[in-house]
PDB file of C-alpha atoms in Angstrom:
ATOM      1  CA  UNK G 163      96.720  20.491-105.449  1.00 52.00           C
ATOM      2  CA  UNK G 164      93.671  21.746-107.426  1.00 50.00           C
ATOM      3  CA  UNK G 165      94.655  24.666-107.592  1.00 54.00           C
ATOM      4  CA  UNK G 166      98.193  24.105-109.035  1.00 60.00           C
ATOM      5  CA  UNK G 167      96.323  21.456-111.406  1.00 52.00           C
ATOM      6  CA  UNK G 168      94.228  24.598-112.527  1.00 56.00           C
ATOM      7  CA  UNK G 169      97.533  26.587-113.807  1.00 51.00           C
ATOM      8  CA  UNK G 170      98.377  23.752-115.219  1.00 49.00           C
ATOM      9  CA  UNK G 171      95.234  23.161-117.283  1.00 53.00           C
ATOM     10  CA  UNK G 172      95.435  26.996-118.423  1.00 54.00           C
ATOM     11  CA  UNK G 173      99.091  26.329-119.442  1.00 47.00           C
ATOM     12  CA  UNK G 174      98.634  23.510-121.367  1.00 49.00           C
ATOM     13  CA  UNK G 175      97.166  25.811-124.264  1.00 51.00           C
ATOM     14  CA  UNK G 176     100.713  27.059-124.774  1.00 55.00           C
ATOM     15  CA  UNK G 177     102.864  24.237-122.944  1.00 49.00           C
ATOM     16  CA  UNK G 178     104.262  22.752-126.469  1.00 52.00           C
ATOM     17  CA  UNK G 179     105.283  26.340-127.623  1.00 54.00           C
ATOM     18  CA  UNK G 180     107.090  27.133-124.561  1.00 55.00           C
ATOM     19  CA  UNK G 181     108.710  23.647-124.241  1.00 57.00           C
ATOM     20  CA  UNK G 182     109.717  24.104-128.135  1.00 57.00           C
ATOM     21  CA  UNK G 183     113.438  25.161-126.833  1.00 63.00           C
ATOM     22  CA  UNK G 184     113.833  21.992-125.230  1.00 65.00           C
ATOM     23  CA  UNK G 185     112.739  19.642-128.230  1.00 69.00           C
ATOM     24  CA  UNK G 186     116.420  18.498-128.546  1.00 80.00           C
ATOM     25  CA  UNK G 187     116.892  17.543-124.924  1.00 77.00           C
ATOM     26  CA  UNK G 188     113.789  15.742-124.891  1.00 82.00           C
ATOM     27  CA  UNK G 189     114.820  13.988-127.950  1.00 89.00           C
ATOM     28  CA  UNK G 190     117.820  12.619-126.329  1.00 93.00           C
ATOM     29  CA  UNK G 191     115.974  11.379-123.352  1.00 95.00           C
ATOM     30  CA  UNK G 192     113.591   9.745-125.464  1.00 95.00           C
ATOM     31  CA  UNK G 193     116.742   7.931-127.227  1.00 96.00           C
ATOM     32  CA  UNK G 194     118.399   7.012-123.743  1.00 96.00           C
ATOM     33  CA  UNK G 195     115.299   5.601-122.729  1.00 96.00           C
ATOM     34  CA  UNK G 196     114.789   3.794-125.651  1.00 96.00           C
ATOM     35  CA  UNK G 197     118.226   2.169-125.697  1.00 93.00           C
ATOM     36  CA  UNK G 198     117.354   0.479-122.265  1.00 87.00           C
ATOM     37  CA  UNK G 199     113.774  -0.857-122.952  1.00 93.00           C
ATOM     38  CA  UNK G 200     112.601  -4.209-123.957  1.00 92.00           C
ATOM     39  CA  UNK G 201     109.825  -4.559-126.444  1.00 94.00           C
ATOM     40  CA  UNK G 202     107.974  -6.554-123.633  1.00 95.00           C
ATOM     41  CA  UNK G 203     108.237  -3.690-121.183  1.00 96.00           C
ATOM     42  CA  UNK G 204     105.453  -1.722-119.144  1.00 98.00           C
ATOM     43  CA  UNK G 205     106.212   1.616-118.924  1.00 98.00           C
ATOM     44  CA  UNK G 206     104.400   4.436-116.497  1.00 99.00           C
ATOM     45  CA  UNK G 207     105.328   8.230-117.371  1.00 98.00           C
ATOM     46  CA  UNK G 208     104.583  10.168-114.330  1.00 98.00           C
ATOM     47  CA  UNK G 209     103.571  14.370-114.893  1.00 95.00           C
ATOM     48  CA  UNK G 210     103.119  13.868-119.039  1.00 96.00           C
ATOM     49  CA  UNK G 211     101.940  16.949-119.943  1.00 92.00           C
ATOM     50  CA  UNK G 212     101.030  16.712-123.151  1.00 92.00           C
ATOM     51  CA  UNK G 213     102.447  13.322-123.972  1.00 96.00           C
ATOM     52  CA  UNK G 214     105.232  13.820-125.915  1.00 94.00           C
ATOM     53  CA  UNK G 215     107.855  11.197-123.996  1.00 96.00           C
ATOM     54  CA  UNK G 216     105.185   8.451-123.888  1.00 98.00           C
ATOM     55  CA  UNK G 217     104.122   8.793-127.477  1.00 97.00           C
ATOM     56  CA  UNK G 218     107.994   8.825-128.750  1.00 97.00           C
ATOM     57  CA  UNK G 219     108.241   5.482-126.537  1.00 98.00           C
ATOM     58  CA  UNK G 220     105.169   3.888-128.090  1.00 97.00           C
ATOM     59  CA  UNK G 221     107.074   1.753-130.430  1.00 96.00           C
ATOM     60  CA  UNK G 222     109.524   0.786-128.333  1.00 96.00           C
ATOM     61  CA  UNK G 223     107.240  -0.798-125.231  1.00 96.00           C
ATOM     62  CA  UNK G 224     104.430  -3.424-125.212  1.00 95.00           C
ATOM     63  CA  UNK G 225     102.346  -0.662-123.150  1.00 98.00           C
ATOM     64  CA  UNK G 226     102.628   2.587-121.326  1.00 99.00           C
ATOM     65  CA  UNK G 227     100.403   4.305-119.429  1.00 99.00           C
ATOM     66  CA  UNK G 228     100.879   7.616-118.584  1.00 99.00           C
ATOM     67  CA  UNK G 229      99.444  10.217-115.900  1.00 98.00           C
ATOM     68  CA  UNK G 230      99.285  13.824-115.080  1.00 96.00           C
ATOM     69  CA  UNK G 231      96.884  15.812-112.500  1.00 91.00           C
ATOM     70  CA  UNK G 232      95.986  18.291-115.256  1.00 90.00           C
ATOM     71  CA  UNK G 233      92.888  17.491-117.315  1.00 91.00           C
ATOM     72  CA  UNK G 234      93.800  19.909-119.919  1.00 91.00           C
ATOM     73  CA  UNK G 235      97.307  18.368-120.397  1.00 90.00           C
ATOM     74  CA  UNK G 236      95.773  14.820-120.964  1.00 95.00           C
ATOM     75  CA  UNK G 237      93.062  16.122-123.174  1.00 94.00           C
ATOM     76  CA  UNK G 238      96.319  17.521-125.468  1.00 94.00           C
ATOM     77  CA  UNK G 239      97.978  14.206-125.219  1.00 96.00           C
ATOM     78  CA  UNK G 240      94.891  11.784-126.005  1.00 97.00           C
ATOM     79  CA  UNK G 241      94.273  14.074-129.111  1.00 95.00           C
ATOM     80  CA  UNK G 242      97.741  13.941-130.192  1.00 95.00           C
ATOM     81  CA  UNK G 243      98.088  10.389-129.837  1.00 97.00           C
ATOM     82  CA  UNK G 244      94.392   9.841-131.938  1.00 97.00           C
ATOM     83  CA  UNK G 245      96.306  11.727-134.705  1.00 96.00           C
ATOM     84  CA  UNK G 246      99.570   9.664-134.633  1.00 97.00           C
ATOM     85  CA  UNK G 247      96.992   6.496-134.343  1.00 98.00           C
ATOM     86  CA  UNK G 248      99.241   5.445-131.768  1.00 98.00           C
ATOM     87  CA  UNK G 249      96.832   2.826-129.442  1.00 97.00           C
ATOM     88  CA  UNK G 250      99.321   1.103-126.643  1.00 98.00           C
ATOM     89  CA  UNK G 251      99.626   4.218-124.457  1.00 98.00           C
ATOM     90  CA  UNK G 252      96.881   5.234-122.185  1.00 98.00           C
ATOM     91  CA  UNK G 253      96.417   8.701-120.668  1.00 98.00           C
ATOM     92  CA  UNK G 254      94.583   8.964-117.404  1.00 98.00           C
ATOM     93  CA  UNK G 255      94.069  11.757-114.619  1.00 97.00           C
ATOM     94  CA  UNK G 256      95.879  11.109-111.401  1.00 97.00           C
ATOM     95  CA  UNK G 257      97.684  12.344-108.398  1.00 96.00           C
ATOM     96  CA  UNK G 258     101.287  11.360-108.535  1.00 97.00           C
ATOM     97  CA  UNK G 259     101.106  10.754-104.465  1.00 96.00           C
ATOM     98  CA  UNK G 260      98.335   8.115-105.049  1.00 96.00           C
ATOM     99  CA  UNK G 261      97.995   6.238-108.201  1.00 98.00           C
ATOM    100  CA  UNK G 262      95.271   3.377-108.983  1.00 97.00           C
ATOM    101  CA  UNK G 263      97.708   0.876-109.810  1.00 98.00           C
ATOM    102  CA  UNK G 264      98.180  -2.274-108.535  1.00 97.00           C
ATOM    103  CA  UNK G 265     102.014  -2.569-106.862  1.00 97.00           C
ATOM    104  CA  UNK G 266     104.745  -3.611-108.562  1.00 97.00           C
ATOM    105  CA  UNK G 267     103.147  -3.518-112.097  1.00 98.00           C
ATOM    106  CA  UNK G 268     105.780  -1.438-113.981  1.00 98.00           C
ATOM    107  CA  UNK G 269     109.466  -2.368-115.438  1.00 97.00           C
ATOM    108  CA  UNK G 270     109.721   1.171-115.912  1.00 98.00           C
ATOM    109  CA  UNK G 271     108.852   4.644-114.184  1.00 98.00           C
ATOM    110  CA  UNK G 272     109.842   8.270-115.953  1.00 98.00           C
ATOM    111  CA  UNK G 273     109.031  11.277-114.294  1.00 98.00           C
ATOM    112  CA  UNK G 274     110.741  14.537-116.514  1.00 94.00           C
ATOM    113  CA  UNK G 275     111.410  17.499-115.285  1.00 89.00           C
ATOM    114  CA  UNK G 276     108.778  17.444-112.134  1.00 91.00           C
ATOM    115  CA  UNK G 277     109.873  16.744-108.956  1.00 95.00           C
ATOM    116  CA  UNK G 278     111.819  19.784-108.812  1.00 90.00           C
ATOM    117  CA  UNK G 279     108.092  21.357-108.697  1.00 86.00           C
ATOM    118  CA  UNK G 280     106.745  19.310-106.378  1.00 91.00           C
ATOM    119  CA  UNK G 281     106.413  20.483-103.226  1.00 88.00           C
ATOM    120  CA  UNK G 282     106.793  17.243-101.385  1.00 94.00           C
ATOM    121  CA  UNK G 283     108.637  15.198-103.855  1.00 96.00           C
ATOM    122  CA  UNK G 284     109.271  12.345-101.220  1.00 97.00           C
ATOM    123  CA  UNK G 285     105.962  11.645-101.457  1.00 97.00           C
ATOM    124  CA  UNK G 286     105.527  10.815-105.136  1.00 97.00           C
ATOM    125  CA  UNK G 287     109.287   8.984-104.890  1.00 97.00           C
ATOM    126  CA  UNK G 288     107.739   6.675-102.127  1.00 97.00           C
ATOM    127  CA  UNK G 289     104.442   5.764-104.177  1.00 98.00           C
ATOM    128  CA  UNK G 290     106.753   5.417-107.554  1.00 98.00           C
ATOM    129  CA  UNK G 291     108.635   2.656-105.272  1.00 97.00           C
ATOM    130  CA  UNK G 292     105.294   0.911-104.801  1.00 97.00           C
ATOM    131  CA  UNK G 293     104.105   0.533-108.425  1.00 98.00           C
ATOM    132  CA  UNK G 294     107.679  -0.361-110.125  1.00 97.00           C
ATOM    133  CA  UNK G 295     108.679  -3.758-109.784  1.00 96.00           C
ATOM    134  CA  UNK G 296     111.571  -5.155-107.753  1.00 92.00           C
ATOM    135  CA  UNK G 297     114.025  -5.046-110.595  1.00 88.00           C
ATOM    136  CA  UNK G 298     112.195  -1.994-112.027  1.00 95.00           C
ATOM    137  CA  UNK G 299     114.295   0.882-113.106  1.00 97.00           C
ATOM    138  CA  UNK G 300     113.261   4.960-112.239  1.00 98.00           C
ATOM    139  CA  UNK G 301     114.126   7.602-114.824  1.00 98.00           C
ATOM    140  CA  UNK G 302     114.235  10.598-113.828  1.00 98.00           C
ATOM    141  CA  UNK G 303     115.697  13.434-115.844  1.00 96.00           C
ATOM    142  CA  UNK G 304     115.158  17.028-114.079  1.00 92.00           C
ATOM    143  CA  UNK G 305     116.088  20.545-114.434  1.00 87.00           C
ATOM    144  CA  UNK G 306     118.827  21.424-111.702  1.00 88.00           C
ATOM    145  CA  UNK G 307     120.809  24.530-111.099  1.00 77.00           C
ATOM    146  CA  UNK G 308     124.538  25.120-111.000  1.00 61.00           C
ATOM    147  CA  UNK G 309     124.880  28.033-109.593  1.00 51.00           C
ATOM    148  CA  UNK G 310     122.785  29.496-106.281  1.00 51.00           C
ATOM    149  CA  UNK G 311     121.917  32.905-107.618  1.00 53.00           C
ATOM    150  CA  UNK G 312     120.729  31.885-111.199  1.00 56.00           C
ATOM    151  CA  UNK G 313     118.784  29.221-109.328  1.00 50.00           C
ATOM    152  CA  UNK G 314     117.224  31.831-107.122  1.00 56.00           C
ATOM    153  CA  UNK G 315     116.491  34.055-109.676  1.00 55.00           C
ATOM    154  CA  UNK G 316     114.408  31.547-112.147  1.00 56.00           C
ATOM    155  CA  UNK G 317     112.840  30.506-108.810  1.00 55.00           C
ATOM    156  CA  UNK G 318     111.256  33.986-108.631  1.00 54.00           C
ATOM    157  CA  UNK G 319     110.318  34.606-112.302  1.00 49.00           C
ATOM    158  CA  UNK G 320     108.390  31.118-112.142  1.00 52.00           C
ATOM    159  CA  UNK G 321     106.623  31.809-108.836  1.00 52.00           C
ATOM    160  CA  UNK G 322     105.432  35.146-110.324  1.00 43.00           C
ATOM    161  CA  UNK G 323     103.851  32.886-113.476  1.00 48.00           C
ATOM    162  CA  UNK G 324     102.258  30.925-110.706  1.00 50.00           C
ATOM    163  CA  UNK G 325     104.933  28.024-110.826  1.00 57.00           C
ATOM    164  CA  UNK G 326     106.860  27.647-108.079  1.00 64.00           C
ATOM    165  CA  UNK G 327     110.402  25.512-108.129  1.00 70.00           C
ATOM    166  CA  UNK G 328     110.417  24.189-104.851  1.00 77.00           C
ATOM    167  CA  UNK G 329     113.633  22.297-104.891  1.00 84.00           C
ATOM    168  CA  UNK G 330     116.566  23.997-106.654  1.00 83.00           C
ATOM    169  CA  UNK G 331     118.710  20.883-106.669  1.00 91.00           C
ATOM    170  CA  UNK G 332     122.485  20.980-107.886  1.00 91.00           C
ATOM    171  CA  UNK G 333     123.700  17.748-109.958  1.00 94.00           C
ATOM    172  CA  UNK G 334     124.902  16.250-106.476  1.00 95.00           C
ATOM    173  CA  UNK G 335     122.034  17.479-104.344  1.00 95.00           C
ATOM    174  CA  UNK G 336     119.504  15.748-106.452  1.00 96.00           C
ATOM    175  CA  UNK G 337     121.324  12.517-106.496  1.00 97.00           C
ATOM    176  CA  UNK G 338     121.520  12.623-102.855  1.00 97.00           C
ATOM    177  CA  UNK G 339     117.627  13.040-102.902  1.00 97.00           C
ATOM    178  CA  UNK G 340     117.167   9.934-105.285  1.00 98.00           C
ATOM    179  CA  UNK G 341     119.448   7.839-102.967  1.00 97.00           C
ATOM    180  CA  UNK G 342     117.957   8.891 -99.404  1.00 97.00           C
ATOM    181  CA  UNK G 343     114.669   8.046-100.835  1.00 96.00           C
ATOM    182  CA  UNK G 344     115.167   4.017-101.539  1.00 94.00           C
ATOM    183  CA  UNK G 345     116.939   4.093-104.848  1.00 97.00           C
ATOM    184  CA  UNK G 346     120.175   2.988-105.673  1.00 97.00           C
ATOM    185  CA  UNK G 347     121.744   5.220-108.793  1.00 98.00           C
ATOM    186  CA  UNK G 348     123.328   2.713-111.690  1.00 97.00           C
ATOM    187  CA  UNK G 349     123.591   6.261-114.170  1.00 97.00           C
ATOM    188  CA  UNK G 350     124.129   9.729-114.254  1.00 98.00           C
ATOM    189  CA  UNK G 351     124.794  12.669-116.480  1.00 96.00           C
ATOM    190  CA  UNK G 352     124.133  16.074-117.253  1.00 94.00           C
ATOM    191  CA  UNK G 353     122.300  17.229-120.806  1.00 92.00           C
ATOM    192  CA  UNK G 354     122.373  20.440-121.900  1.00 84.00           C
ATOM    193  CA  UNK G 355     118.963  22.648-122.313  1.00 78.00           C
ATOM    194  CA  UNK G 356     117.660  25.711-121.519  1.00 73.00           C
ATOM    195  CA  UNK G 357     118.577  24.634-118.230  1.00 77.00           C
ATOM    196  CA  UNK G 358     120.765  21.754-117.296  1.00 86.00           C
ATOM    197  CA  UNK G 359     118.855  18.369-116.694  1.00 91.00           C
ATOM    198  CA  UNK G 360     120.273  15.595-114.469  1.00 95.00           C
ATOM    199  CA  UNK G 361     119.698  12.516-116.519  1.00 97.00           C
ATOM    200  CA  UNK G 362     119.329   9.543-113.555  1.00 98.00           C
ATOM    201  CA  UNK G 363     118.622   6.028-113.866  1.00 98.00           C
ATOM    202  CA  UNK G 364     118.064   4.201-110.510  1.00 98.00           C
ATOM    203  CA  UNK G 365     116.932   1.090-109.463  1.00 96.00           C
ATOM    204  CA  UNK G 366     114.762   0.134-106.563  1.00 88.00           C
ATOM    205  CA  UNK G 367     115.929  -0.955-103.100  1.00 80.00           C
ATOM    206  CA  UNK G 368     112.950  -1.034-101.049  1.00 68.00           C
ATOM    207  CA  UNK G 369     109.400  -1.407-101.360  1.00 61.00           C
ATOM    208  CA  UNK G 370     106.575   0.475-100.030  1.00 61.00           C
ATOM    209  CA  UNK G 371     102.937  -0.566 -99.348  1.00 60.00           C
ATOM    210  CA  UNK G 372     100.105   1.323-100.740  1.00 64.00           C
ATOM    211  CA  UNK G 373      99.480   5.122-100.272  1.00 66.00           C
TER     212      UNK G 373
END
């Protein structure tokens, strides 16, 4: 875990430049989340990176907690919030599989383009169920692979750079993963990006105890 965090710490310096190609897709994600967010909502974003989604939602929610296991990413996110004078987004360094929030705290939990690079994403899903309110929603846009050969090629390239795609989901297999881990899908669609993004909105079907 610490080794992977160190890789992301180093990557934080160029993260925004690398992700610039997907700005349009991320803008769509933010707009879609805003359309289904109440002003008094408590939101959690897991794997916030440099904070663009959390900060983009700041005018649509009461309070947003945004976490990442990379200190470098969180530091950049905090600088952005300060520069934009955004005060209702709180950034912190946390392990997504065992966070320090109370059970049933959040109306919405967001995790974007991260589950596919987690070695055991089901552990993060278990923790999401714990901190999500009974009627809460999981919003989980994730890069997917529509073609096996292309997926394998991208996985190899990522591994060389230090990043590994542990889960080469298709649209259907990703939906099956979400449903098999205690969620009921309310909406799903594919968004165009540098790589296809499966946009999933799901509700919790079972509760979990603390990690």
